[in-house]
C-alpha atoms as one frame of an Amber mdcrd trajectory, in Angstrom:
protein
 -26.738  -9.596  12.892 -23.334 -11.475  12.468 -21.539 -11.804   9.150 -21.848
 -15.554   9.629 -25.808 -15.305  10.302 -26.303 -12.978   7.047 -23.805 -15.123
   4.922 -26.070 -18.222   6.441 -29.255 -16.663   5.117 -28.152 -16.221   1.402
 -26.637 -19.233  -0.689 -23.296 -18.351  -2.391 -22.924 -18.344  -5.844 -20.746
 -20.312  -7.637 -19.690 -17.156  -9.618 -19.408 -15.108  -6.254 -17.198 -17.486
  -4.846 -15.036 -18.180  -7.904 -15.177 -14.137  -8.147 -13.619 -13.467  -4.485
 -11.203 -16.212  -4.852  -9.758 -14.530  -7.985  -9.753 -11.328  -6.887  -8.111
 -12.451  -3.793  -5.107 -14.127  -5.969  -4.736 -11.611  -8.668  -4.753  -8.777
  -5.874  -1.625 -10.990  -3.961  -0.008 -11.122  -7.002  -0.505  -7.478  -8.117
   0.309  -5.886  -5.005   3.205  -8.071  -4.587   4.527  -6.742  -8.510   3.980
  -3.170  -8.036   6.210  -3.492  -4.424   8.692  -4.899  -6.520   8.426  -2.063
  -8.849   8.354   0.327  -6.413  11.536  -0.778  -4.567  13.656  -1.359  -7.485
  12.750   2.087  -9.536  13.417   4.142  -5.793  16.705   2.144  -4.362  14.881
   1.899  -1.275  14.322  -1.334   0.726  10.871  -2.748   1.517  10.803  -1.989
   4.856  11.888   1.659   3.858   9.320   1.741   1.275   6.396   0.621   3.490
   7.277   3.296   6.375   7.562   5.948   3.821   4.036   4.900   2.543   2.501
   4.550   6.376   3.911   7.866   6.864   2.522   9.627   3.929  -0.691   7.817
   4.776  -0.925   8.068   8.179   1.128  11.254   9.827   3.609  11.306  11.751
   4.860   8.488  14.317   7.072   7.588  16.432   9.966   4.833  15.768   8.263
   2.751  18.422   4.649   3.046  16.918   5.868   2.443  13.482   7.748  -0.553
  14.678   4.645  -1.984  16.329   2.563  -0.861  12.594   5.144  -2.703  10.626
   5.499  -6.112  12.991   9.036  -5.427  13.242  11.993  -4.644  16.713  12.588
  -0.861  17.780  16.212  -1.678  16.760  15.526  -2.663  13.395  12.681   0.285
  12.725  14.946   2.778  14.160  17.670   1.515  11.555  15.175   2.046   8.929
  14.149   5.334   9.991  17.851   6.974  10.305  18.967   5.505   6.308  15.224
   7.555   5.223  16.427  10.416   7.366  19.949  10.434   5.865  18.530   9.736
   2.643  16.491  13.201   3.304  12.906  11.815   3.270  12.033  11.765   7.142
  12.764  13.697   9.848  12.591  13.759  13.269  11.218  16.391  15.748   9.872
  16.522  19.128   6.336  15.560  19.844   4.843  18.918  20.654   2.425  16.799
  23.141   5.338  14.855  25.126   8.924  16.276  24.978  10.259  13.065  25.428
   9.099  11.332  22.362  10.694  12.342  18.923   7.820  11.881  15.926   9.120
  10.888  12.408   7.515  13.056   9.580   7.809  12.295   6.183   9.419  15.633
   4.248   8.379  17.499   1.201  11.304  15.519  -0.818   9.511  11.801   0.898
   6.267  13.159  -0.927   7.467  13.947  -3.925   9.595  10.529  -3.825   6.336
   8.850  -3.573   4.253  10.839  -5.769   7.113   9.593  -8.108   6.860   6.387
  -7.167   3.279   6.303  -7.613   3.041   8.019 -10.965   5.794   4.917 -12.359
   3.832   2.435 -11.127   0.684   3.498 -11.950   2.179   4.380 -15.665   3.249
   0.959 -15.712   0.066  -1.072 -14.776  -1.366   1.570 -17.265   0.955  -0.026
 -20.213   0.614  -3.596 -19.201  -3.238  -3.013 -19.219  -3.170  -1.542 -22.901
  -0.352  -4.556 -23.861  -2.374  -7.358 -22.586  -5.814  -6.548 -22.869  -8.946
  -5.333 -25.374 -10.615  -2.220 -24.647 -13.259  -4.257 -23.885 -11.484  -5.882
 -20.922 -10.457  -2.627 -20.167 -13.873  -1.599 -19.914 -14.988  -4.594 -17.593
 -12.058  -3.879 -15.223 -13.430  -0.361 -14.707 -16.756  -1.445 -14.468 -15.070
  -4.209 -12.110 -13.483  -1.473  -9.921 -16.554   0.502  -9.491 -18.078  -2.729
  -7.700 -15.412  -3.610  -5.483 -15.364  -0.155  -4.454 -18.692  -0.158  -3.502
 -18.136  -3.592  -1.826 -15.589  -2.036   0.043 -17.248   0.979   1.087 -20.137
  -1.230   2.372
């Protein structure tokens, strides 16, 4: 069965569908601060901060697939790739599979960059939480966060 045949079967809610368009804006706008964060507390650009990230996430790649991944030119990727490298958090080796190829790897300074990085923002969204909200409201957003994990995971 399609999504659009199950979705057909079962009338929306006006609560689900003011709850998914909420979630939907206040996760733009969320994501979109802690970027900011994360590129101004690291001096690193956006484009620098997402391959480090796809990197850490994903294993190595070459300048060609991360290009492709990131929706950007070769010429511009492999820019970004040789300021991380001289910045000491990539580096390049050959692809053990195809001597040709060269694989960028994040390095053990790139993780702890974005452990960093991670641990700052997280810190801060921990503050703002405390600052704006009850600890009621922080209740219901982990109660929140344990659905929309499970309606991920579905």
């Amino acid at each position: 069965m399609s999504i659009d045949e199950e979705s057909a079967r079962e009338p929306l809610t006006e609560t689900a569908v003011q709850a998914a368009g909420d979630i939907w804006v206040v996760q733009g706008r969320l994501r979109r601060r802690l970027m900011a964060l994360e590129t101004a507390a690291t001096e690193l650009s956006p484009a620098q901060a997402s391959v480090l990230r796809r990197l850490a996430n994903g294993g190595p790649a070459s300048a060609s697939d991360l290009a492709a991944a990131e929706g950007v030119r070769p010429q511009s990727m492999a820019k970004t790739v040789i300021a991380l490298e001289k910045a000491g958090l990539v580096a390049r080796s050959h692809d053990p599979d195809d001597g040709r190829r060269r694989l960028v790897s994040i390095t053990g300074r790139g993780h702890e960059r974005r452990t960093g990085d991670r641990l700052a923002r997280q810190a801060w969204l921990a503050r703002a939480l405390q600052e704006h909200g009850t600890q009621e409201e922080m209740r219901a957003v982990v109660t929140a966060m344990a659905l929309l994990d499970r309606v991920a995971g579905a």
